[in-house]
Amino acid sequence: MAADKIFLIGMMGAGKTYWAQKMAKWNKCVGYDLDALIEMNEEKTIAEIFNEDGEDHFRKVEAKILRWFKEKKKFIIATGGGTPCFQENMQWMKKEGIVIWLDEPVEVLVKRVSPEKNQRPLIATLSDSQIATFIENKLVERHSFYVQAHYRLTSDQINEAGLKKIITKHVS
Ligand code: S3P
């Protein structure tokens, strides 16, 4: 297991992008956001890719761009909520580095994603209660992938101390 490559996984709204940036600073490496790289590569927003090209296309691009990180030596990347569940991405990430699941509860996820649901094609047309049901169902569906992570951090562990502990354990 390579020590210097860290992949953050978890549902939308789990704080992957936020924590990837923080961790990159502590670790003196670059913090990436997979969704942002996909948008740059496709010159479209995630919503446009889903609407115009479909989810299958999105998942193919997502897997392709994830694999660019084979060549990189030290980084933290925030992946998309669905990344571990397609194209054998979870197996690939686990082979390459450390995978951390940010496992926030449904109430927190809903509160965070509702205000910006227009940028999130999977929930854009849903009401708050429908978003909660959607997230609950997705968590059930995705559990068998997420649970394979090397680390699963729950709310009380998703903080500076909890994440720095993992960095110091693994990163040279
Ligand atoms: C998705 C989550 C999004 C983005 C896309 C699909 C998902 O990423 O990749 O909208 O399938 O859960 P975030 O988890 O960064 O919101």
PDB file of C-alpha atoms and ligand atoms in Angstrom:
ATOM      1  CA  MET A   1       0.000   0.000   0.000  1.00  0.00           C
ATOM      2  CA  ALA A   2       1.571   3.290  -1.079  1.00  0.00           C
ATOM      3  CA  ALA A   3       1.577   5.794   1.741  1.00  0.00           C
ATOM      4  CA  ASP A   4       1.462   9.112  -0.014  1.00  0.00           C
ATOM      5  CA  LYS A   5      -1.704   8.815  -2.039  1.00  0.00           C
ATOM      6  CA  ILE A   6      -4.903   9.527  -0.153  1.00  0.00           C
ATOM      7  CA  PHE A   7      -8.390   9.139  -1.592  1.00  0.00           C
ATOM      8  CA  LEU A   8     -11.382  10.600   0.249  1.00  0.00           C
ATOM      9  CA  ILE A   9     -14.677   8.878  -0.442  1.00  0.00           C
ATOM     10  CA  GLY A  10     -18.241   9.266   0.831  1.00  0.00           C
ATOM     11  CA  MET A  11     -21.644  10.573  -0.111  1.00  0.00           C
ATOM     12  CA  MET A  12     -22.199  14.021  -1.555  1.00  0.00           C
ATOM     13  CA  GLY A  13     -22.097  16.534   1.275  1.00  0.00           C
ATOM     14  CA  ALA A  14     -19.678  14.500   3.395  1.00  0.00           C
ATOM     15  CA  GLY A  15     -17.024  17.250   3.188  1.00  0.00           C
ATOM     16  CA  LYS A  16     -14.571  15.475   0.872  1.00  0.00           C
ATOM     17  CA  THR A  17     -13.541  18.604  -1.034  1.00  0.00           C
ATOM     18  CA  TYR A  18     -13.191  20.701   2.119  1.00  0.00           C
ATOM     19  CA  TRP A  19     -11.064  18.147   3.946  1.00  0.00           C
ATOM     20  CA  ALA A  20      -8.938  17.289   0.912  1.00  0.00           C
ATOM     21  CA  GLN A  21      -7.788  20.914   0.755  1.00  0.00           C
ATOM     22  CA  LYS A  22      -7.058  21.039   4.487  1.00  0.00           C
ATOM     23  CA  MET A  23      -5.197  17.724   4.458  1.00  0.00           C
ATOM     24  CA  ALA A  24      -3.132  18.768   1.454  1.00  0.00           C
ATOM     25  CA  LYS A  25      -1.922  21.836   3.356  1.00  0.00           C
ATOM     26  CA  TRP A  26      -0.936  19.799   6.426  1.00  0.00           C
ATOM     27  CA  ASN A  27       0.720  17.224   4.243  1.00  0.00           C
ATOM     28  CA  LYS A  28       2.417  19.772   1.946  1.00  0.00           C
ATOM     29  CA  CYS A  29       1.078  18.232  -1.213  1.00  0.00           C
ATOM     30  CA  VAL A  30      -1.510  19.099  -3.815  1.00  0.00           C
ATOM     31  CA  GLY A  31      -5.189  18.596  -3.031  1.00  0.00           C
ATOM     32  CA  TYR A  32      -7.345  17.616  -5.987  1.00  0.00           C
ATOM     33  CA  ASP A  33     -11.062  17.417  -6.596  1.00  0.00           C
ATOM     34  CA  LEU A  34     -12.085  14.734  -9.074  1.00  0.00           C
ATOM     35  CA  ASP A  35     -15.342  16.469 -10.065  1.00  0.00           C
ATOM     36  CA  ALA A  36     -13.431  19.697 -10.810  1.00  0.00           C
ATOM     37  CA  LEU A  37     -10.947  17.803 -12.997  1.00  0.00           C
ATOM     38  CA  ILE A  38     -13.811  16.142 -14.870  1.00  0.00           C
ATOM     39  CA  GLU A  39     -15.430  19.537 -15.488  1.00  0.00           C
ATOM     40  CA  MET A  40     -12.149  20.971 -16.794  1.00  0.00           C
ATOM     41  CA  ASN A  41     -11.497  17.990 -19.006  1.00  0.00           C
ATOM     42  CA  GLU A  42     -14.993  17.970 -20.495  1.00  0.00           C
ATOM     43  CA  GLU A  43     -15.364  21.777 -20.486  1.00  0.00           C
ATOM     44  CA  LYS A  44     -18.859  21.284 -19.027  1.00  0.00           C
ATOM     45  CA  THR A  45     -20.347  21.306 -15.557  1.00  0.00           C
ATOM     46  CA  ILE A  46     -21.175  17.986 -13.897  1.00  0.00           C
ATOM     47  CA  ALA A  47     -24.876  18.801 -14.382  1.00  0.00           C
ATOM     48  CA  GLU A  48     -24.330  19.414 -18.113  1.00  0.00           C
ATOM     49  CA  ILE A  49     -22.403  16.160 -18.509  1.00  0.00           C
ATOM     50  CA  PHE A  50     -25.212  14.178 -16.823  1.00  0.00           C
ATOM     51  CA  ASN A  51     -27.941  15.966 -18.792  1.00  0.00           C
ATOM     52  CA  GLU A  52     -26.295  16.050 -22.207  1.00  0.00           C
ATOM     53  CA  ASP A  53     -24.110  12.941 -22.243  1.00  0.00           C
ATOM     54  CA  GLY A  54     -25.686  10.724 -19.567  1.00  0.00           C
ATOM     55  CA  GLU A  55     -24.388   9.078 -16.402  1.00  0.00           C
ATOM     56  CA  ASP A  56     -22.632   6.228 -18.237  1.00  0.00           C
ATOM     57  CA  HIS A  57     -20.435   8.687 -20.050  1.00  0.00           C
ATOM     58  CA  PHE A  58     -19.774  10.545 -16.806  1.00  0.00           C
ATOM     59  CA  ARG A  59     -18.691   7.313 -15.090  1.00  0.00           C
ATOM     60  CA  LYS A  60     -16.298   6.469 -17.926  1.00  0.00           C
ATOM     61  CA  VAL A  61     -14.658   9.884 -17.790  1.00  0.00           C
ATOM     62  CA  GLU A  62     -14.551   9.710 -13.991  1.00  0.00           C
ATOM     63  CA  ALA A  63     -12.690   6.368 -14.104  1.00  0.00           C
ATOM     64  CA  LYS A  64     -10.310   7.595 -16.806  1.00  0.00           C
ATOM     65  CA  ILE A  65      -9.353  10.744 -14.914  1.00  0.00           C
ATOM     66  CA  LEU A  66      -8.998   8.861 -11.645  1.00  0.00           C
ATOM     67  CA  ARG A  67      -6.371   6.706 -13.303  1.00  0.00           C
ATOM     68  CA  TRP A  68      -4.245   9.742 -14.180  1.00  0.00           C
ATOM     69  CA  PHE A  69      -3.249   9.546 -10.531  1.00  0.00           C
ATOM     70  CA  LYS A  70      -1.273   6.372 -11.128  1.00  0.00           C
ATOM     71  CA  GLU A  71       1.620   8.582 -12.235  1.00  0.00           C
ATOM     72  CA  LYS A  72       1.413  11.000  -9.306  1.00  0.00           C
ATOM     73  CA  LYS A  73       3.370  10.289  -6.167  1.00  0.00           C
ATOM     74  CA  LYS A  74       1.881  12.349  -3.351  1.00  0.00           C
ATOM     75  CA  PHE A  75      -1.574  13.879  -3.232  1.00  0.00           C
ATOM     76  CA  ILE A  76      -4.942  14.002  -1.533  1.00  0.00           C
ATOM     77  CA  ILE A  77      -7.988  13.707  -3.782  1.00  0.00           C
ATOM     78  CA  ALA A  78     -11.658  14.241  -3.052  1.00  0.00           C
ATOM     79  CA  THR A  79     -13.537  11.764  -5.233  1.00  0.00           C
ATOM     80  CA  GLY A  80     -17.219  11.972  -6.227  1.00  0.00           C
ATOM     81  CA  GLY A  81     -19.901  10.239  -4.184  1.00  0.00           C
ATOM     82  CA  GLY A  82     -20.329   7.504  -6.783  1.00  0.00           C
ATOM     83  CA  THR A  83     -16.661   7.031  -7.678  1.00  0.00           C
ATOM     84  CA  PRO A  84     -15.991   3.905  -5.555  1.00  0.00           C
ATOM     85  CA  CYS A  85     -19.032   2.122  -7.000  1.00  0.00           C
ATOM     86  CA  PHE A  86     -18.168   2.053 -10.704  1.00  0.00           C
ATOM     87  CA  GLN A  87     -15.479   0.720 -13.063  1.00  0.00           C
ATOM     88  CA  GLU A  88     -13.638  -1.151 -10.299  1.00  0.00           C
ATOM     89  CA  ASN A  89     -12.477   2.209  -8.983  1.00  0.00           C
ATOM     90  CA  MET A  90     -12.517   1.080  -5.361  1.00  0.00           C
ATOM     91  CA  GLN A  91     -10.170  -1.818  -6.001  1.00  0.00           C
ATOM     92  CA  TRP A  92      -7.916   0.464  -7.991  1.00  0.00           C
ATOM     93  CA  MET A  93      -7.795   3.177  -5.310  1.00  0.00           C
ATOM     94  CA  LYS A  94      -7.079   0.627  -2.593  1.00  0.00           C
ATOM     95  CA  LYS A  95      -4.174  -0.745  -4.572  1.00  0.00           C
ATOM     96  CA  GLU A  96      -2.756   2.718  -5.146  1.00  0.00           C
ATOM     97  CA  GLY A  97      -3.062   4.260  -1.701  1.00  0.00           C
ATOM     98  CA  ILE A  98      -5.083   4.952   1.415  1.00  0.00           C
ATOM     99  CA  VAL A  99      -8.860   5.232   1.106  1.00  0.00           C
ATOM    100  CA  ILE A 100     -10.770   7.149   3.790  1.00  0.00           C
ATOM    101  CA  TRP A 101     -14.569   7.077   4.017  1.00  0.00           C
ATOM    102  CA  LEU A 102     -16.074  10.240   5.484  1.00  0.00           C
ATOM    103  CA  ASP A 103     -19.258   8.768   6.892  1.00  0.00           C
ATOM    104  CA  GLU A 104     -21.531  11.637   7.946  1.00  0.00           C
ATOM    105  CA  PRO A 105     -25.132  10.844   8.910  1.00  0.00           C
ATOM    106  CA  VAL A 106     -28.007  11.388   6.490  1.00  0.00           C
ATOM    107  CA  GLU A 107     -29.349  14.499   8.329  1.00  0.00           C
ATOM    108  CA  VAL A 108     -25.997  16.265   7.933  1.00  0.00           C
ATOM    109  CA  LEU A 109     -25.702  15.270   4.270  1.00  0.00           C
ATOM    110  CA  VAL A 110     -29.205  16.529   3.485  1.00  0.00           C
ATOM    111  CA  LYS A 111     -28.657  19.849   5.254  1.00  0.00           C
ATOM    112  CA  ARG A 112     -25.480  20.434   3.279  1.00  0.00           C
ATOM    113  CA  VAL A 113     -26.592  19.379  -0.182  1.00  0.00           C
ATOM    114  CA  SER A 114     -30.142  20.798  -0.310  1.00  0.00           C
ATOM    115  CA  PRO A 115     -29.139  24.462  -0.783  1.00  0.00           C
ATOM    116  CA  GLU A 116     -26.893  23.605  -3.712  1.00  0.00           C
ATOM    117  CA  LYS A 117     -28.934  20.806  -5.234  1.00  0.00           C
ATOM    118  CA  ASN A 118     -28.969  22.452  -8.678  1.00  0.00           C
ATOM    119  CA  GLN A 119     -25.300  21.612  -9.105  1.00  0.00           C
ATOM    120  CA  ARG A 120     -26.003  18.001  -8.209  1.00  0.00           C
ATOM    121  CA  PRO A 121     -27.817  16.308 -11.074  1.00  0.00           C
ATOM    122  CA  LEU A 122     -28.891  13.253  -9.095  1.00  0.00           C
ATOM    123  CA  ILE A 123     -30.971  15.347  -6.677  1.00  0.00           C
ATOM    124  CA  ALA A 124     -31.674  18.544  -8.622  1.00  0.00           C
ATOM    125  CA  THR A 125     -35.413  17.969  -8.990  1.00  0.00           C
ATOM    126  CA  LEU A 126     -36.086  16.513  -5.527  1.00  0.00           C
ATOM    127  CA  SER A 127     -37.695  18.087  -2.436  1.00  0.00           C
ATOM    128  CA  ASP A 128     -35.857  17.963   0.902  1.00  0.00           C
ATOM    129  CA  SER A 129     -37.711  14.877   2.077  1.00  0.00           C
ATOM    130  CA  GLN A 130     -37.126  13.188  -1.262  1.00  0.00           C
ATOM    131  CA  ILE A 131     -33.411  14.051  -0.978  1.00  0.00           C
ATOM    132  CA  ALA A 132     -33.309  12.361   2.434  1.00  0.00           C
ATOM    133  CA  THR A 133     -34.915   9.205   1.007  1.00  0.00           C
ATOM    134  CA  PHE A 134     -32.620   9.305  -2.013  1.00  0.00           C
ATOM    135  CA  ILE A 135     -29.518   9.566   0.175  1.00  0.00           C
ATOM    136  CA  GLU A 136     -30.700   6.808   2.500  1.00  0.00           C
ATOM    137  CA  ASN A 137     -31.264   4.511  -0.459  1.00  0.00           C
ATOM    138  CA  LYS A 138     -27.954   5.395  -2.071  1.00  0.00           C
ATOM    139  CA  LEU A 139     -26.137   4.693   1.185  1.00  0.00           C
ATOM    140  CA  VAL A 140     -27.655   1.220   1.315  1.00  0.00           C
ATOM    141  CA  GLU A 141     -26.750   0.655  -2.332  1.00  0.00           C
ATOM    142  CA  ARG A 142     -23.195   1.953  -1.895  1.00  0.00           C
ATOM    143  CA  HIS A 143     -22.426   0.500   1.504  1.00  0.00           C
ATOM    144  CA  SER A 144     -20.643  -2.592   0.207  1.00  0.00           C
ATOM    145  CA  PHE A 145     -18.238  -0.351  -1.702  1.00  0.00           C
ATOM    146  CA  TYR A 146     -17.690   2.336   0.923  1.00  0.00           C
ATOM    147  CA  VAL A 147     -17.119  -0.216   3.662  1.00  0.00           C
ATOM    148  CA  GLN A 148     -14.027  -1.493   1.860  1.00  0.00           C
ATOM    149  CA  ALA A 149     -12.168   1.735   2.721  1.00  0.00           C
ATOM    150  CA  HIS A 150      -9.041   1.434   4.868  1.00  0.00           C
ATOM    151  CA  TYR A 151     -10.550   3.947   7.294  1.00  0.00           C
ATOM    152  CA  ARG A 152     -14.167   4.814   8.090  1.00  0.00           C
ATOM    153  CA  LEU A 153     -14.510   8.062  10.005  1.00  0.00           C
ATOM    154  CA  THR A 154     -17.835   8.988  11.561  1.00  0.00           C
ATOM    155  CA  SER A 155     -18.976  12.519  12.465  1.00  0.00           C
ATOM    156  CA  ASP A 156     -17.057  12.720  15.732  1.00  0.00           C
ATOM    157  CA  GLN A 157     -13.829  11.673  13.974  1.00  0.00           C
ATOM    158  CA  ILE A 158     -14.133  13.914  10.929  1.00  0.00           C
ATOM    159  CA  ASN A 159     -12.022  16.743  12.266  1.00  0.00           C
ATOM    160  CA  GLU A 160      -8.441  17.959  12.309  1.00  0.00           C
ATOM    161  CA  ALA A 161      -7.304  15.504  14.987  1.00  0.00           C
ATOM    162  CA  GLY A 162      -8.940  12.501  13.359  1.00  0.00           C
ATOM    163  CA  LEU A 163      -7.565  13.182   9.909  1.00  0.00           C
ATOM    164  CA  LYS A 164      -4.087  14.245  11.054  1.00  0.00           C
ATOM    165  CA  LYS A 165      -3.817  10.974  12.930  1.00  0.00           C
ATOM    166  CA  ILE A 166      -4.158   9.085   9.658  1.00  0.00           C
ATOM    167  CA  ILE A 167      -1.682  11.342   7.881  1.00  0.00           C
ATOM    168  CA  THR A 168       0.992  10.903  10.523  1.00  0.00           C
ATOM    169  CA  LYS A 169       0.497   7.171  10.506  1.00  0.00           C
ATOM    170  CA  HIS A 170       0.934   6.808   6.778  1.00  0.00           C
ATOM    171  CA  VAL A 171       2.637   9.670   5.085  1.00  0.00           C
ATOM    172  CA  SER A 172       6.407   9.860   5.051  1.00  0.00           C
TER     173      SER A 172
HETATM  174  C1  S3P B   1     -22.269  11.961  -7.433  1.00  0.00           C
HETATM  175  C2  S3P B   1     -21.655  12.850  -6.590  1.00  0.00           C
HETATM  176  C3  S3P B   1     -21.036  14.104  -7.070  1.00  0.00           C
HETATM  177  C4  S3P B   1     -20.698  14.028  -8.557  1.00  0.00           C
HETATM  178  C5  S3P B   1     -21.877  13.561  -9.338  1.00  0.00           C
HETATM  179  C6  S3P B   1     -22.367  12.189  -8.893  1.00  0.00           C
HETATM  180  C7  S3P B   1     -22.832  10.699  -6.877  1.00  0.00           C
HETATM  181  O1  S3P B   1     -19.852  14.356  -6.334  1.00  0.00           O
HETATM  182  O2  S3P B   1     -19.599  13.189  -8.797  1.00  0.00           O
HETATM  183  O3  S3P B   1     -22.876  14.526  -9.201  1.00  0.00           O
HETATM  184  O4  S3P B   1     -23.057   9.761  -7.657  1.00  0.00           O
HETATM  185  O5  S3P B   1     -23.029  10.630  -5.638  1.00  0.00           O
HETATM  186  P1  S3P B   1     -19.825  14.897  -4.806  1.00  0.00           P
HETATM  187  O6  S3P B   1     -19.898  13.714  -3.923  1.00  0.00           O
HETATM  188  O7  S3P B   1     -18.518  15.590  -4.721  1.00  0.00           O
HETATM  189  O8  S3P B   1     -20.983  15.821  -4.664  1.00  0.00           O
END
